[in-house]
């Protein structure tokens, strides 16, 4: 439900994954494999060129990474994201370690130290802590290592653990290794003089021509024949394209579970039991926090925070107005109460100092902190919170909700009651109070805001609804207990039987997510076996493996693959050959004569050169470009067998652009054309050439 989700998001920071530093280097899903996953050793999660990662190693790294992300962002990666990220990193590390052994590349402790606290700060630190705070953060962790002061640091910064630093350091080393390997490969393929000259010629020579073309897709299948030898020859010529991972084709029935009318009535009835207390109670925070899916938010927010009926209610309502339970987006009942409304700044720019030492707090409090330079110096040097000290006390802009999450209610209230430019002092209660000195440096313009209590409960399929749908599907499977019988009878019985492919890293079957159990069944059971009924979120799912393809090169013995190769590979070529033969029957060898035979129009392509990726109206047809630039003005050339077309052309103009050759610029042009893929290619190439076996489906 959009309204609920938006409100929930107020208290949730955006998740930043450490692996983003690797995004420029890793492409694809690292699914390449070269043998069946159903091997005997079930302790392996993945092997790369014979080097294995055990379940224990993999699980240890999963736990460490999950703890790191939880500590850094107060978030948990879901199982699929976490497993994929750890898998990617293990495969990349093993590939790079092997490549570095061969090339002599290494990342030394001195390099790591330079990236942590020297002039060349690591990308990973910048992504984690921001551009300005990256270097201070590295120095902070270095001091913890040198002084072995982890326990003391954790009292003020729970994130500061040896395990979390080990994760950061591993990422720094991995990214640096990828950078160095990529630089080595890039240098090996650095553009040369001949490429620069070729690039210049490709731009400088151009032709404008008229042409007749006929697409292969206009030819009926019945007009061409594909022999077994044609198929075999095409397969051998293009075999490199058909390397595939382990794959299982599954037939499946998915039954979406929708709430019944009784489920809607039940949620509404539960809400009615607390409605009066919610409507009139003096303090309803406990009621909301204990029962509602949206916790009580003790903060004023802009009116455009809300959506739908709630927004209309808040905009038009006043303090203590109540909105009756209403169904929102067909998915949840919501009732609302306006606790208060006000006109006030939406956001505040705050600088803050924190002290555990009362004497230190008193000495700073005695300074003339209204002077900017005095406050900033104290925030940098006396601040006992390391993160605040690194930022000279600057929290930046924050609204009430953000301040509540960062500082707590009492300190938040102190901030929002302080005028622009004003100082405030605050101390927490308890045996060991914490002391704060802060100032509000700026405010946004006042806007209309409201503090609203929302009580929301989603309507989901009840156990009774699930049992009813489960019973219907189970009765169907009992009556039709073979794949063929299921296919023949599904539609008549109100079910839809579909087919899809799943892989070792699949977590979904078709559009049904959270279906890992079903994927595992498909890989571990024989073709045409039928699974039990799985509950996958709000779906019931039953699967049956109907075809298995082991990792390696697709085989012509696979009838499904053979049909695809015939129709999508060989057939278009045969149709182009057919059109070439048809064009050659023209007695009038003019462009108009070919147009008549091919039943096509005469079109024009202007300013075509070798560096063009494609021609408007023709697409990517390199043979046509080459023929046009080679032909003399007025010459009719063809028929030309293109990728998907037969083309006859006549050059009507041919001239150079009279460009001036600049070797440096041309070298840069060649380098730029490679820039998009150059960062990813070295790792991708290692991956394609490696023997990678993925056994994750056995464990995760």
XYZ file of C-alpha atoms in Angstrom:
700
model
C 0.000 0.000 0.000
C 1.632 3.238 -1.162
C 0.421 5.375 1.743
C 1.682 3.005 4.410
C 4.989 2.383 2.682
C 5.754 6.051 2.303
C 5.134 6.685 5.991
C 7.209 3.672 6.990
C 10.059 5.000 4.886
C 10.377 8.096 7.047
C 12.278 6.133 9.645
C 14.365 3.977 7.327
C 17.683 5.076 5.828
C 18.577 4.106 2.277
C 20.557 0.877 2.123
C 23.996 1.260 0.566
C 25.724 -2.017 -0.257
C 29.489 -2.159 0.024
C 29.572 -4.115 -3.211
C 28.667 -0.930 -5.140
C 32.388 -0.268 -5.330
C 32.598 -3.339 -7.531
C 29.782 -2.386 -9.888
C 32.078 -0.986 -12.542
C 33.941 -4.245 -12.748
C 31.476 -7.101 -12.380
C 28.830 -7.816 -15.020
C 26.477 -10.685 -15.560
C 25.121 -12.929 -12.863
C 28.250 -15.121 -12.506
C 26.122 -18.108 -13.306
C 28.592 -19.704 -15.700
C 29.164 -23.342 -14.913
C 30.655 -26.315 -16.686
C 29.118 -29.390 -15.145
C 25.986 -30.562 -13.400
C 25.357 -29.165 -9.957
C 24.312 -32.593 -8.773
C 27.860 -33.673 -7.952
C 28.744 -35.923 -5.054
C 30.533 -33.535 -2.694
C 27.753 -31.651 -0.925
C 30.165 -29.580 1.198
C 30.997 -27.258 -1.708
C 29.018 -24.098 -2.432
C 31.093 -23.114 -5.472
C 34.307 -24.187 -7.194
C 36.409 -22.019 -9.477
C 38.949 -23.869 -11.608
C 39.001 -26.647 -9.036
C 39.386 -24.395 -5.975
C 36.401 -24.823 -3.719
C 34.561 -22.655 -1.248
C 33.102 -24.820 1.489
C 29.736 -24.319 3.105
C 31.474 -23.322 6.349
C 33.557 -20.648 4.591
C 30.580 -19.352 2.667
C 28.309 -19.231 5.703
C 30.968 -17.484 7.804
C 31.264 -14.759 5.188
C 27.475 -14.449 4.879
C 27.169 -13.937 8.629
C 29.985 -11.400 8.720
C 28.548 -9.393 5.844
C 25.046 -9.443 7.297
C 26.378 -8.215 10.655
C 28.321 -5.479 8.879
C 25.302 -4.208 6.936
C 23.116 -4.412 10.033
C 25.613 -2.393 12.061
C 26.267 0.153 9.310
C 22.731 0.751 8.055
C 20.435 -0.911 10.604
C 19.134 -3.069 7.749
C 19.178 -6.729 6.779
C 19.806 -7.911 3.254
C 17.309 -10.537 2.228
C 18.608 -14.061 1.776
C 18.762 -13.831 -2.017
C 20.675 -10.546 -2.095
C 23.084 -11.651 0.598
C 23.841 -15.034 -0.972
C 24.339 -13.517 -4.430
C 26.670 -10.815 -3.150
C 28.824 -13.263 -1.205
C 28.887 -15.637 -4.182
C 29.960 -12.843 -6.539
C 32.776 -11.805 -4.228
C 34.111 -15.338 -3.720
C 34.148 -16.027 -7.465
C 35.792 -12.682 -8.213
C 38.440 -13.164 -5.523
C 39.343 -16.654 -6.725
C 39.565 -15.528 -10.350
C 41.680 -12.498 -9.464
C 43.981 -14.446 -7.145
C 44.726 -16.879 -9.944
C 45.277 -14.074 -12.468
C 47.504 -12.150 -10.059
C 49.668 -15.205 -9.419
C 50.264 -15.473 -13.167
C 50.976 -11.765 -13.695
C 52.776 -10.944 -10.450
C 50.226 -8.355 -9.372
C 49.658 -7.805 -5.660
C 48.164 -5.297 -3.261
C 50.732 -4.636 -0.541
C 50.077 -3.626 3.086
C 51.689 -0.291 2.223
C 49.097 0.331 -0.485
C 46.263 -0.485 1.880
C 47.723 1.856 4.491
C 47.995 4.641 1.896
C 44.352 4.140 0.892
C 43.214 4.099 4.519
C 45.014 7.134 5.908
C 47.147 8.596 3.104
C 46.481 10.975 0.248
C 44.808 8.409 -2.035
C 41.699 7.496 -0.062
C 39.979 4.226 -0.984
C 36.766 4.363 -2.987
C 35.147 2.015 -0.465
C 35.732 4.483 2.392
C 34.279 7.315 0.314
C 31.166 5.301 -0.388
C 30.715 4.285 3.233
C 31.499 7.555 4.996
C 31.236 10.230 2.304
C 33.903 12.163 0.428
C 34.809 14.477 3.314
C 34.749 11.896 6.088
C 36.482 9.016 4.293
C 40.022 9.879 5.322
C 39.166 10.758 8.960
C 37.273 7.467 9.210
C 40.308 5.546 7.975
C 42.523 7.324 10.475
C 40.012 6.634 13.239
C 40.053 2.894 12.584
C 43.843 2.921 12.307
C 44.049 4.452 15.786
C 41.745 1.743 17.133
C 44.051 -0.924 15.671
C 47.233 0.708 16.986
C 45.831 1.351 20.466
C 43.689 -1.811 20.618
C 40.850 0.349 21.928
C 37.905 -1.437 20.313
C 35.903 -1.968 23.514
C 36.104 1.682 24.495
C 35.179 2.822 20.996
C 32.105 0.579 20.817
C 30.552 2.352 23.780
C 30.236 5.464 21.633
C 30.142 3.878 18.185
C 28.752 0.300 18.123
C 29.824 -0.032 14.480
C 33.514 0.151 15.450
C 34.335 -3.574 15.683
C 37.296 -5.569 14.427
C 34.955 -7.713 12.323
C 33.455 -4.688 10.590
C 36.882 -3.242 9.901
C 38.026 -6.592 8.477
C 35.061 -6.451 6.073
C 35.970 -2.918 5.000
C 39.635 -3.832 4.548
C 38.719 -6.894 2.459
C 36.612 -4.685 0.203
C 39.446 -2.171 -0.149
C 41.878 -4.926 -1.182
C 39.412 -6.508 -3.609
C 38.542 -3.254 -5.361
C 42.215 -2.240 -5.576
C 43.134 -5.619 -7.037
C 40.431 -5.237 -9.675
C 41.659 -1.727 -10.490
C 45.227 -2.925 -10.971
C 44.275 -5.941 -13.067
C 41.985 -3.816 -15.202
C 44.759 -1.248 -15.696
C 47.153 -3.994 -16.778
C 44.728 -5.384 -19.354
C 43.754 -1.915 -20.569
C 47.405 -1.024 -21.131
C 47.854 -4.204 -23.166
C 45.109 -3.148 -25.580
C 45.999 0.538 -25.719
C 44.998 2.061 -29.083
C 47.821 2.279 -31.640
C 48.611 4.431 -34.664
C 46.994 2.068 -37.160
C 43.738 2.085 -35.194
C 43.833 5.881 -35.086
C 44.275 6.065 -38.858
C 41.480 3.537 -39.385
C 39.162 5.544 -37.140
C 39.946 8.705 -39.118
C 39.340 7.005 -42.463
C 36.087 5.575 -41.156
C 34.831 9.086 -40.392
C 36.353 10.897 -43.361
C 34.991 8.631 -46.128
C 31.249 8.640 -46.635
C 28.661 7.668 -49.207
C 25.033 8.483 -49.918
C 23.178 5.756 -51.759
C 19.763 4.598 -52.858
C 18.845 1.038 -52.053
C 16.239 -1.657 -52.310
C 15.944 -4.070 -49.462
C 13.783 -7.051 -48.595
C 13.666 -8.405 -45.048
C 14.094 -12.109 -44.388
C 11.131 -11.912 -42.044
C 8.797 -11.371 -45.016
C 9.562 -14.856 -46.369
C 7.265 -17.701 -45.310
C 8.911 -20.683 -43.592
C 7.413 -23.019 -46.193
C 9.526 -21.441 -48.954
C 12.874 -22.603 -47.533
C 14.291 -25.913 -46.366
C 16.817 -26.499 -43.584
C 18.748 -29.766 -43.822
C 20.446 -31.567 -40.943
C 23.821 -30.658 -42.431
C 22.800 -26.964 -42.563
C 21.898 -27.138 -38.907
C 25.122 -28.910 -37.960
C 27.324 -26.476 -39.919
C 25.632 -23.462 -38.345
C 25.955 -24.969 -34.884
C 29.685 -25.625 -35.299
C 30.280 -22.106 -36.595
C 28.436 -20.461 -33.701
C 28.945 -23.004 -30.901
C 30.737 -20.480 -28.692
C 27.402 -18.714 -28.219
C 25.650 -21.690 -26.677
C 27.510 -22.196 -23.432
C 24.893 -22.444 -20.737
C 24.561 -22.940 -16.978
C 22.724 -25.805 -15.330
C 19.074 -25.282 -16.134
C 15.781 -27.019 -15.496
C 12.578 -26.323 -17.414
C 9.633 -26.672 -15.063
C 5.919 -26.895 -15.636
C 4.138 -25.177 -12.780
C 0.798 -24.103 -11.401
C 0.696 -20.981 -9.268
C -2.432 -20.070 -7.331
C -2.506 -16.462 -6.083
C -3.986 -16.211 -2.597
C -6.390 -13.320 -2.201
C -8.229 -12.302 0.977
C -11.811 -13.497 1.172
C -14.697 -11.256 2.102
C -14.577 -12.811 5.553
C -10.902 -11.753 5.855
C -11.843 -8.113 5.144
C -14.664 -8.265 7.653
C -12.381 -9.777 10.297
C -9.774 -7.012 10.041
C -12.459 -4.342 10.150
C -14.102 -5.980 13.165
C -10.762 -6.056 15.054
C -10.270 -2.380 14.297
C -13.760 -1.563 15.578
C -12.863 -2.981 19.000
C -10.167 -0.321 19.556
C -11.739 2.507 17.571
C -13.273 4.353 20.512
C -10.059 4.310 22.550
C -8.075 5.449 19.499
C -10.588 8.199 18.819
C -10.785 9.675 22.323
C -7.834 8.407 24.369
C -5.485 10.945 25.933
C -2.328 8.964 25.117
C -2.729 6.451 22.318
C 0.936 5.778 21.522
C 0.961 2.417 23.351
C -2.280 1.367 21.677
C -0.908 2.179 18.221
C 2.543 0.684 18.796
C 1.066 -2.539 20.149
C -1.549 -3.123 17.450
C -0.986 -1.040 14.340
C 1.370 -1.958 11.495
C 2.491 1.679 11.457
C 4.154 2.753 14.730
C 3.142 5.998 16.375
C 5.204 8.848 14.938
C 5.574 11.589 17.531
C 6.542 14.281 15.024
C 5.026 17.009 12.884
C 5.306 16.285 9.162
C 4.387 18.160 5.996
C 0.865 17.547 4.778
C 2.091 16.197 1.425
C 3.702 13.330 3.333
C 0.325 11.607 3.271
C -1.571 10.154 0.330
C -5.091 9.258 -0.691
C -7.915 9.503 1.840
C -5.515 10.253 4.689
C -4.047 13.260 2.878
C -7.509 14.670 2.151
C -8.533 14.133 5.779
C -5.415 15.812 7.221
C -5.537 18.769 4.822
C -9.167 19.527 5.685
C -9.183 18.503 9.340
C -8.326 20.122 12.648
C -6.910 18.968 15.967
C -8.623 15.845 17.396
C -10.560 15.129 14.193
C -10.978 11.405 13.527
C -11.135 9.478 10.247
C -13.291 6.361 10.281
C -11.614 3.076 9.186
C -11.331 3.102 5.394
C -9.971 0.557 2.945
C -6.862 1.856 1.187
C -5.578 0.383 -2.111
C -7.726 -2.722 -1.492
C -5.015 -3.943 0.870
C -5.378 -2.365 4.333
C -7.837 -0.626 6.602
C -6.625 2.681 8.035
C -8.096 5.036 10.584
C -6.468 8.320 11.541
C -6.573 10.984 14.206
C -5.073 14.464 14.027
C -3.151 14.949 17.263
C -2.209 18.528 16.429
C -1.528 20.925 13.559
C 0.950 23.784 13.344
C 2.810 26.108 10.997
C 6.562 25.752 11.478
C 9.852 25.165 9.646
C 10.050 21.759 8.017
C 13.815 21.260 8.278
C 16.627 22.418 10.542
C 20.373 22.757 10.003
C 22.080 21.662 13.201
C 25.593 21.530 14.645
C 26.140 19.454 17.783
C 28.740 18.545 20.397
C 28.442 15.596 22.781
C 30.262 15.043 26.088
C 30.396 12.260 28.644
C 32.878 14.221 30.792
C 31.064 16.888 32.836
C 34.200 18.932 33.434
C 34.985 19.025 29.724
C 31.392 20.009 28.980
C 31.560 22.841 31.546
C 34.811 24.187 30.085
C 33.369 24.241 26.542
C 30.049 25.697 27.747
C 31.970 28.612 29.298
C 33.375 29.639 25.883
C 31.802 32.329 23.714
C 30.162 29.790 21.421
C 28.150 32.416 19.583
C 31.329 33.133 17.608
C 31.424 30.779 14.611
C 35.139 30.053 14.768
C 34.989 29.262 18.497
C 32.081 26.840 18.097
C 33.660 25.126 15.071
C 37.023 24.692 16.809
C 35.351 23.207 19.881
C 33.198 20.897 17.732
C 36.348 19.641 15.999
C 38.709 19.297 18.975
C 36.596 18.837 22.121
C 33.697 16.796 20.764
C 33.690 13.374 22.429
C 31.627 11.761 19.677
C 34.143 10.719 16.971
C 31.683 10.971 14.079
C 30.498 14.416 15.143
C 34.103 15.524 15.619
C 35.021 14.393 12.106
C 32.156 16.515 10.772
C 32.930 19.560 12.965
C 29.599 18.850 14.674
C 27.590 19.251 11.475
C 24.479 17.071 11.300
C 23.318 18.803 8.132
C 19.686 19.399 7.213
C 17.089 17.227 8.934
C 13.333 17.314 9.435
C 11.563 16.412 12.678
C 11.324 12.719 11.873
C 15.016 12.493 11.043
C 15.938 14.397 14.191
C 13.736 12.072 16.236
C 15.504 9.027 14.798
C 18.980 10.490 15.277
C 18.654 12.293 18.603
C 15.580 10.989 20.411
C 12.454 12.878 21.397
C 13.776 15.165 24.151
C 16.815 16.408 22.256
C 14.720 16.722 19.100
C 12.273 18.935 20.989
C 15.176 21.086 22.131
C 16.319 21.556 18.538
C 12.920 22.461 17.083
C 12.254 24.996 19.852
C 15.534 26.831 19.204
C 15.403 29.877 16.889
C 17.725 30.348 13.930
C 21.235 31.141 15.176
C 20.346 30.108 18.711
C 22.401 27.893 21.045
C 20.967 25.132 23.203
C 22.276 22.902 25.997
C 20.848 19.567 27.012
C 21.670 16.640 29.280
C 20.167 13.171 29.479
C 18.813 11.667 32.669
C 20.368 8.724 34.432
C 23.383 7.725 36.502
C 25.782 8.620 33.687
C 24.236 11.597 31.891
C 25.388 12.710 28.454
C 25.767 16.444 27.809
C 25.040 18.249 24.540
C 25.761 21.716 23.217
C 24.300 22.640 19.885
C 23.114 25.396 17.632
C 20.569 25.765 14.873
C 22.338 27.490 11.995
C 19.440 27.689 9.557
C 15.734 26.915 9.081
C 13.475 26.354 6.092
C 10.443 28.552 5.579
C 7.405 27.709 7.753
C 4.863 25.315 6.263
C 1.632 23.745 7.461
C 2.399 20.516 9.335
C 0.461 17.922 11.286
C 1.106 15.278 13.912
C -1.107 12.356 12.952
C -1.724 8.982 14.569
C -2.355 6.252 12.030
C -3.796 2.878 12.889
C -3.434 0.441 9.992
C -3.856 -3.276 9.505
C -3.302 -5.075 6.216
C -5.869 -7.526 4.923
C -4.152 -10.797 4.077
C -5.452 -14.268 3.309
C -6.383 -15.968 6.564
C -5.492 -19.530 7.493
C -9.006 -20.589 6.545
C -8.671 -18.968 3.108
C -5.300 -20.606 2.580
C -6.655 -24.019 3.628
C -9.558 -23.697 1.219
C -7.331 -22.874 -1.765
C -4.801 -25.502 -0.720
C -7.571 -28.109 -0.635
C -8.723 -27.249 -4.159
C -5.199 -27.549 -5.573
C -4.481 -30.710 -3.599
C -7.670 -32.363 -4.903
C -6.621 -31.499 -8.452
C -3.163 -33.042 -7.959
C -4.678 -36.168 -6.433
C -7.026 -36.638 -9.376
C -4.491 -35.748 -12.094
C -1.199 -37.111 -10.827
C 0.974 -36.993 -13.952
C 2.409 -33.977 -15.761
C 0.479 -34.851 -18.925
C -2.790 -35.219 -17.038
C -2.188 -31.919 -15.270
C -1.548 -30.159 -18.589
C -4.618 -31.668 -20.235
C -6.990 -30.863 -17.379
C -5.666 -27.706 -15.716
C -7.658 -25.127 -17.666
C -10.920 -27.042 -17.377
C -10.465 -27.211 -13.603
C -9.732 -23.493 -13.265
C -5.931 -23.655 -13.119
C -3.293 -22.263 -15.458
C -0.263 -24.483 -16.120
C 2.793 -22.603 -17.388
C 6.408 -23.426 -18.150
C 9.621 -21.552 -17.348
C 13.336 -22.132 -16.841
C 15.062 -22.030 -13.460
C 18.777 -21.875 -12.671
C 20.966 -22.577 -9.674
C 20.673 -18.967 -8.533
C 16.916 -18.663 -9.142
C 14.738 -17.664 -6.224
C 11.613 -17.269 -8.312
C 9.525 -19.517 -10.528
C 7.943 -17.349 -13.175
C 6.444 -14.434 -11.268
C 6.290 -16.318 -7.984
C 9.013 -15.068 -5.647
C 10.415 -16.726 -2.515
C 10.235 -20.084 -4.322
C 13.678 -21.445 -3.490
C 12.264 -24.751 -2.178
C 10.551 -25.326 -5.498
C 13.766 -24.559 -7.391
C 15.665 -27.023 -5.221
C 13.038 -29.684 -5.897
C 13.420 -29.131 -9.645
C 17.161 -29.722 -9.524
C 17.132 -32.648 -7.112
C 14.308 -34.715 -8.600
C 13.712 -36.623 -11.814
C 11.991 -35.253 -14.878
C 8.162 -35.468 -14.649
C 8.170 -35.836 -10.864
C 5.626 -33.580 -9.176
C 6.410 -31.534 -6.075
C 4.348 -30.997 -2.980
C 2.419 -27.741 -2.715
C 4.652 -24.903 -1.533
C 3.434 -21.714 0.100
C 5.458 -18.903 -1.458
C 4.290 -15.638 0.041
C 0.768 -15.113 -1.228
C 0.952 -17.928 -3.754
C 0.519 -21.684 -3.685
C 2.985 -23.323 -6.058
C 3.499 -26.804 -7.457
C 6.321 -27.572 -9.909
C 7.369 -30.458 -12.111
C 10.758 -30.622 -13.857
C 10.125 -31.480 -17.516
C 13.575 -30.938 -19.030
C 17.088 -30.742 -17.624
C 20.116 -29.187 -19.296
C 23.521 -29.731 -17.737
C 26.067 -26.926 -17.829
C 28.237 -26.854 -20.907
C 27.422 -26.375 -24.557
C 23.879 -26.899 -25.735
C 23.526 -30.119 -27.732
C 21.726 -30.683 -31.016
C 20.318 -33.800 -29.365
C 18.188 -31.447 -27.294
C 15.091 -31.183 -29.477
C 13.933 -27.903 -27.921
C 17.308 -26.270 -28.579
C 17.393 -27.754 -32.076
C 14.032 -26.163 -32.901
C 15.185 -22.786 -31.570
C 18.433 -22.962 -33.557
C 16.557 -23.916 -36.699
C 13.955 -21.142 -36.466
C 16.053 -18.315 -35.057
C 19.474 -19.104 -36.518
C 19.496 -21.104 -39.741
C 16.077 -20.206 -41.102
C 16.789 -16.451 -41.420
C 20.026 -17.214 -43.319
C 18.174 -19.550 -45.660
C 15.550 -16.877 -46.235
C 18.241 -14.352 -47.145
C 19.679 -16.910 -49.611
C 16.197 -17.359 -51.056
C 15.834 -13.613 -51.549
C 19.275 -13.360 -53.177
C 18.240 -16.029 -55.689
C 14.969 -14.199 -56.298
C 16.791 -10.897 -56.861
C 19.150 -12.562 -59.346
C 16.182 -13.413 -61.573
C 15.795 -9.716 -62.441
C 16.443 -9.099 -66.160
C 16.516 -5.342 -65.587
C 19.656 -4.832 -63.511
C 18.766 -1.283 -62.579
C 17.686 -0.400 -59.051
C 14.113 -0.082 -60.317
C 14.345 -3.562 -61.870
C 15.445 -5.119 -58.591
C 12.720 -3.184 -56.766
C 10.102 -4.687 -59.068
C 11.324 -8.261 -58.567
C 11.641 -7.906 -54.788
C 8.398 -5.951 -54.509
C 10.140 -3.262 -52.502
C 10.502 0.507 -52.497
C 13.630 2.494 -53.305
C 14.968 4.221 -50.195
C 17.905 6.520 -49.451
C 20.708 6.302 -46.893
C 22.710 9.495 -46.412
C 26.260 10.111 -45.225
C 27.099 6.508 -44.364
C 30.622 5.848 -43.058
C 32.528 2.903 -41.620
C 32.192 4.125 -38.045
C 28.394 4.072 -38.082
C 26.886 1.425 -35.835
C 23.769 1.077 -37.968
C 21.911 2.576 -40.911
C 18.470 4.099 -40.460
C 15.937 1.751 -42.038
C 18.436 -1.087 -42.402
C 19.872 -1.621 -38.959
C 23.321 -3.104 -38.422
C 24.425 -4.377 -41.845
C 28.259 -4.178 -42.100
C 28.353 -5.879 -45.526
C 26.112 -3.167 -46.960
C 28.285 -0.372 -45.522
C 31.440 -1.985 -46.950
C 29.862 -2.443 -50.385
C 28.650 1.160 -50.496
C 32.046 2.619 -49.622
C 33.832 0.328 -52.072
C 31.480 0.998 -55.024
C 31.956 3.708 -57.630
C 29.446 6.523 -58.006
C 26.513 5.331 -60.129
C 27.439 1.648 -59.802
C 24.635 -0.778 -58.930
C 25.862 -3.326 -56.384
C 24.064 -6.441 -55.261
C 22.232 -8.432 -54.333
C 24.087 -8.275 -50.994
C 23.324 -10.941 -48.388
C 23.081 -9.018 -45.132
C 22.331 -10.195 -41.609
C 18.575 -9.991 -41.960
C 18.082 -8.409 -45.390
C 18.957 -8.757 -49.033
C 20.055 -5.363 -50.361
C 20.803 -3.860 -53.777
C 22.284 -0.350 -53.755
C 23.456 2.394 -56.081
C 25.835 5.096 -54.868
C 24.615 8.588 -55.800
C 27.311 10.579 -54.007
C 30.688 9.738 -52.572
C 33.103 12.211 -51.035
C 35.431 12.771 -48.141
C 34.683 15.275 -45.407
C 38.134 16.896 -45.769
C 38.753 16.334 -42.067
C 42.170 17.156 -40.642
C 43.984 14.199 -39.140
C 44.782 14.619 -35.443
C 46.456 11.486 -34.174
C 46.039 12.296 -30.468
C 42.330 12.986 -30.924
C 41.852 9.798 -32.927
C 43.662 7.702 -30.322
C 41.350 9.201 -27.706
C 38.311 8.440 -29.878
C 39.309 4.769 -30.138
C 39.940 4.629 -26.382
C 36.574 6.263 -25.656
C 34.738 3.760 -27.817
C 36.123 1.024 -25.582
C 35.577 2.830 -22.305
C 32.044 1.568 -21.695
C 33.053 -2.081 -21.578
C 36.763 -1.937 -20.745
C 36.239 -1.883 -16.989
C 34.043 -4.966 -17.045
C 35.727 -6.976 -19.776
C 38.805 -8.319 -17.912
C 36.772 -9.855 -15.082
C 34.047 -10.975 -17.478
C 36.628 -12.657 -19.712
C 38.184 -14.468 -16.767
C 34.701 -15.618 -15.802
C 33.852 -16.874 -19.283
C 37.077 -18.863 -19.537
C 36.882 -20.331 -16.038
C 35.437 -23.646 -14.925
C 32.880 -22.433 -12.388
C 30.510 -24.863 -10.709
C 27.642 -23.439 -8.698
C 26.189 -25.663 -5.949
C 24.275 -22.969 -4.053
C 20.908 -24.529 -4.677
C 21.892 -27.401 -2.376
C 22.242 -25.077 0.603
C 20.413 -21.794 0.024
